[in-house]
Amino acid sequence: MALQPWRKGIVTRIENETYNTRRFWIQVPELESFDFAPGQFVTLDLPIHEKPAKRIRSYSIASWPDGTNVFELLIVLLEGGAGTTYLFNEVKEGSELTLRGPQGVFTLPDSIEKDLYFICTGTGIAPFRSMVHHIKRHNIPHQNIHLIFGTRTQKDLVYVSELKQLDTEMENFHFLPTLSREQWDGCCGYVHAIYENLVREKMNGNSEPPPANFYLCGWKAMIDEAKQRIQGLGYDRKAIHQELYG
């Protein structure tokens, strides 16, 4: 795909999702429709440094293609982070942003013939929200989809009511939020035990793991550990797709 030009974006809406996470809706006025594949990201050129390379920040698109020229980003405020500090403190509704996109190959397969495991932490849920809504909206045939979302506590959960609703409405979609530092009525612990248990249940004592693709989005430590564990279950490296944050 050819590299997209830099364009002007207008922030049309901002909402707090949690105590440290915000949703930003951005319109691209020069386009009638901002077309992208679920899972792709946009790059922002923020006025935070003289050197261009230190101004660039990339964020996965949290919304899904809907034929409009508006898309949504989900952004967490990072302590000491120049980019997110600017976005939280300086950007208001009506603010202009310089952006490029869509970009990226972290996208759905052309045909969903295997189980999908979407494994994420924090705002790494953004591309998976896009993918799941896209699948539902277009009635795309699919096998089991397990969205395993890890956060520390309930106050860190994002899109939780919406995704729980999808879990009830969408056949073969399973939303599994898990908390690592708080007991609650859902899954507890880290994401790794969740997908390992699901795979082992399906193996049912067999040596070969069932056909599946694994999509990982989040911090490097989580992704590195997941890649080792998934291959330890017997999967080939080609079954693993990743989008690294930070």
Tab-separated table of N, CA and C in Angstrom, residues 72-128:
chain	number	residue	atom	x	y	z
A	72	GLU	N	-12.249	6.938	15.385
A	72	GLU	CA	-12.048	7.098	16.831
A	72	GLU	C	-10.701	6.528	17.258
A	73	LEU	N	-10.039	7.229	18.177
A	73	LEU	CA	-8.830	6.736	18.830
A	73	LEU	C	-9.086	6.607	20.324
A	74	LEU	N	-8.502	5.582	20.924
A	74	LEU	CA	-8.555	5.375	22.372
A	74	LEU	C	-7.136	5.565	22.902
A	75	ILE	N	-6.940	6.572	23.765
A	75	ILE	CA	-5.585	6.944	24.176
A	75	ILE	C	-5.502	7.009	25.697
A	76	VAL	N	-4.460	6.375	26.240
A	76	VAL	CA	-4.218	6.394	27.681
A	76	VAL	C	-3.125	7.409	27.987
A	77	LEU	N	-3.303	8.149	29.056
A	77	LEU	CA	-2.315	9.133	29.482
A	77	LEU	C	-1.129	8.409	30.114
A	78	LEU	N	0.026	8.538	29.490
A	78	LEU	CA	1.239	7.897	30.009
A	78	LEU	C	2.002	8.890	30.875
A	79	GLU	N	2.383	8.459	32.061
A	79	GLU	CA	3.119	9.332	32.963
A	79	GLU	C	4.440	9.751	32.317
A	80	GLY	N	4.626	11.042	32.163
A	80	GLY	CA	5.838	11.554	31.541
A	80	GLY	C	5.843	11.481	30.029
A	81	GLY	N	4.760	11.018	29.420
A	81	GLY	CA	4.693	10.898	27.964
A	81	GLY	C	4.373	12.223	27.306
A	82	ALA	N	5.270	12.727	26.480
A	82	ALA	CA	5.066	14.047	25.862
A	82	ALA	C	3.866	14.045	24.932
A	83	GLY	N	3.692	12.962	24.166
A	83	GLY	CA	2.588	12.918	23.213
A	83	GLY	C	1.229	12.889	23.873
A	84	THR	N	1.038	11.991	24.834
A	84	THR	CA	-0.276	11.898	25.467
A	84	THR	C	-0.540	13.093	26.377
A	85	THR	N	0.496	13.656	26.983
A	85	THR	CA	0.303	14.863	27.792
A	85	THR	C	-0.220	15.996	26.920
A	86	TYR	N	0.329	16.134	25.725
A	86	TYR	CA	-0.160	17.166	24.799
A	86	TYR	C	-1.615	16.887	24.418
A	87	LEU	N	-1.916	15.643	24.069
A	87	LEU	CA	-3.273	15.324	23.639
A	87	LEU	C	-4.291	15.558	24.756
A	88	PHE	N	-3.924	15.252	25.988
A	88	PHE	CA	-4.850	15.412	27.106
A	88	PHE	C	-4.965	16.870	27.561
A	89	ASN	N	-3.876	17.620	27.511
A	89	ASN	CA	-3.885	18.972	28.080
A	89	ASN	C	-4.161	20.071	27.066
A	90	GLU	N	-3.788	19.846	25.816
A	90	GLU	CA	-3.877	20.926	24.824
A	90	GLU	C	-4.983	20.726	23.792
A	91	VAL	N	-5.329	19.512	23.489
A	91	VAL	CA	-6.290	19.244	22.416
A	91	VAL	C	-7.717	19.320	22.950
A	92	LYS	N	-8.521	20.110	22.275
A	92	LYS	CA	-9.930	20.292	22.632
A	92	LYS	C	-10.794	19.963	21.420
A	93	GLU	N	-12.093	19.942	21.615
A	93	GLU	CA	-12.991	19.804	20.468
A	93	GLU	C	-12.792	21.008	19.555
A	94	GLY	N	-12.580	20.752	18.268
A	94	GLY	CA	-12.281	21.804	17.305
A	94	GLY	C	-10.798	21.937	17.000
A	95	SER	N	-9.935	21.313	17.800
A	95	SER	CA	-8.497	21.379	17.553
A	95	SER	C	-8.146	20.663	16.248
A	96	GLU	N	-7.076	21.146	15.601
A	96	GLU	CA	-6.578	20.515	14.389
A	96	GLU	C	-5.394	19.608	14.721
A	97	LEU	N	-5.341	18.473	14.049
A	97	LEU	CA	-4.218	17.543	14.174
A	97	LEU	C	-3.696	17.215	12.784
A	98	THR	N	-2.401	16.983	12.680
A	98	THR	CA	-1.802	16.529	11.432
A	98	THR	C	-1.649	15.013	11.509
A	99	LEU	N	-2.196	14.315	10.524
A	99	LEU	CA	-2.215	12.858	10.606
A	99	LEU	C	-1.900	12.221	9.266
A	100	ARG	N	-1.456	10.976	9.355
A	100	ARG	CA	-1.199	10.161	8.170
A	100	ARG	C	-1.782	8.784	8.412
A	101	GLY	N	-2.411	8.251	7.401
A	101	GLY	CA	-2.960	6.911	7.530
A	101	GLY	C	-4.120	6.700	6.586
A	102	PRO	N	-4.678	5.503	6.607
A	102	PRO	CA	-4.350	4.402	7.517
A	102	PRO	C	-3.083	3.664	7.095
A	103	GLN	N	-2.478	2.956	8.053
A	103	GLN	CA	-1.278	2.184	7.812
A	103	GLN	C	-1.382	0.861	8.570
A	104	GLY	N	-0.532	-0.090	8.186
A	104	GLY	CA	-0.420	-1.309	8.965
A	104	GLY	C	-1.007	-2.540	8.307
A	105	VAL	N	-0.468	-3.692	8.710
A	105	VAL	CA	-0.899	-4.990	8.170
A	105	VAL	C	-1.443	-5.907	9.268
A	106	PHE	N	-1.755	-5.331	10.419
A	106	PHE	CA	-2.327	-6.084	11.534
A	106	PHE	C	-3.838	-6.162	11.303
A	107	THR	N	-4.233	-6.992	10.345
A	107	THR	CA	-5.616	-7.015	9.886
A	107	THR	C	-6.149	-8.442	9.838
A	108	LEU	N	-7.444	-8.563	9.658
A	108	LEU	CA	-8.097	-9.870	9.621
A	108	LEU	C	-7.697	-10.653	8.379
A	109	PRO	N	-7.712	-11.980	8.463
A	109	PRO	CA	-7.489	-12.786	7.250
A	109	PRO	C	-8.647	-12.594	6.279
A	110	ASP	N	-8.388	-12.873	5.003
A	110	ASP	CA	-9.438	-12.716	3.990
A	110	ASP	C	-10.636	-13.601	4.293
A	111	SER	N	-10.371	-14.781	4.831
A	111	SER	CA	-11.429	-15.724	5.197
A	111	SER	C	-11.129	-16.260	6.592
A	112	ILE	N	-12.099	-16.160	7.489
A	112	ILE	CA	-11.874	-16.576	8.881
A	112	ILE	C	-12.264	-18.040	9.017
A	113	GLU	N	-11.304	-18.914	8.731
A	113	GLU	CA	-11.574	-20.348	8.733
A	113	GLU	C	-11.061	-21.047	9.988
A	114	LYS	N	-10.359	-20.305	10.850
A	114	LYS	CA	-9.828	-20.871	12.087
A	114	LYS	C	-10.331	-20.052	13.269
A	115	ASP	N	-10.256	-20.633	14.454
A	115	ASP	CA	-10.550	-19.861	15.658
A	115	ASP	C	-9.582	-18.686	15.754
A	116	LEU	N	-10.082	-17.567	16.263
A	116	LEU	CA	-9.247	-16.388	16.475
A	116	LEU	C	-9.121	-16.121	17.966
A	117	TYR	N	-7.904	-15.870	18.394
A	117	TYR	CA	-7.650	-15.433	19.762
A	117	TYR	C	-7.099	-14.009	19.694
A	118	PHE	N	-7.895	-13.055	20.170
A	118	PHE	CA	-7.470	-11.663	20.255
A	118	PHE	C	-6.993	-11.433	21.690
A	119	ILE	N	-5.712	-11.217	21.869
A	119	ILE	CA	-5.122	-11.128	23.207
A	119	ILE	C	-4.534	-9.733	23.383
A	120	CYS	N	-4.978	-9.006	24.405
A	120	CYS	CA	-4.563	-7.617	24.524
A	120	CYS	C	-4.512	-7.176	25.981
A	121	THR	N	-3.785	-6.100	26.195
A	121	THR	CA	-3.762	-5.416	27.488
A	121	THR	C	-3.996	-3.934	27.249
A	122	GLY	N	-4.707	-3.296	28.194
A	122	GLY	CA	-4.914	-1.846	28.126
A	122	GLY	C	-5.575	-1.391	26.836
A	123	THR	N	-5.048	-0.284	26.269
A	123	THR	CA	-5.637	0.260	25.047
A	123	THR	C	-5.314	-0.596	23.827
A	124	GLY	N	-4.575	-1.679	24.017
A	124	GLY	CA	-4.383	-2.648	22.947
A	124	GLY	C	-5.674	-3.304	22.499
A	125	ILE	N	-6.759	-3.027	23.200
A	125	ILE	CA	-8.065	-3.555	22.800
A	125	ILE	C	-8.616	-2.831	21.574
A	126	ALA	N	-8.094	-1.655	21.264
A	126	ALA	CA	-8.658	-0.811	20.204
A	126	ALA	C	-8.806	-1.532	18.861
A	127	PRO	N	-7.755	-2.139	18.306
A	127	PRO	CA	-7.932	-2.771	16.993
A	127	PRO	C	-8.904	-3.944	17.012
A	128	PHE	N	-9.020	-4.620	18.157
A	128	PHE	CA	-9.925	-5.764	18.240
A	128	PHE	C	-11.375	-5.316	18.317
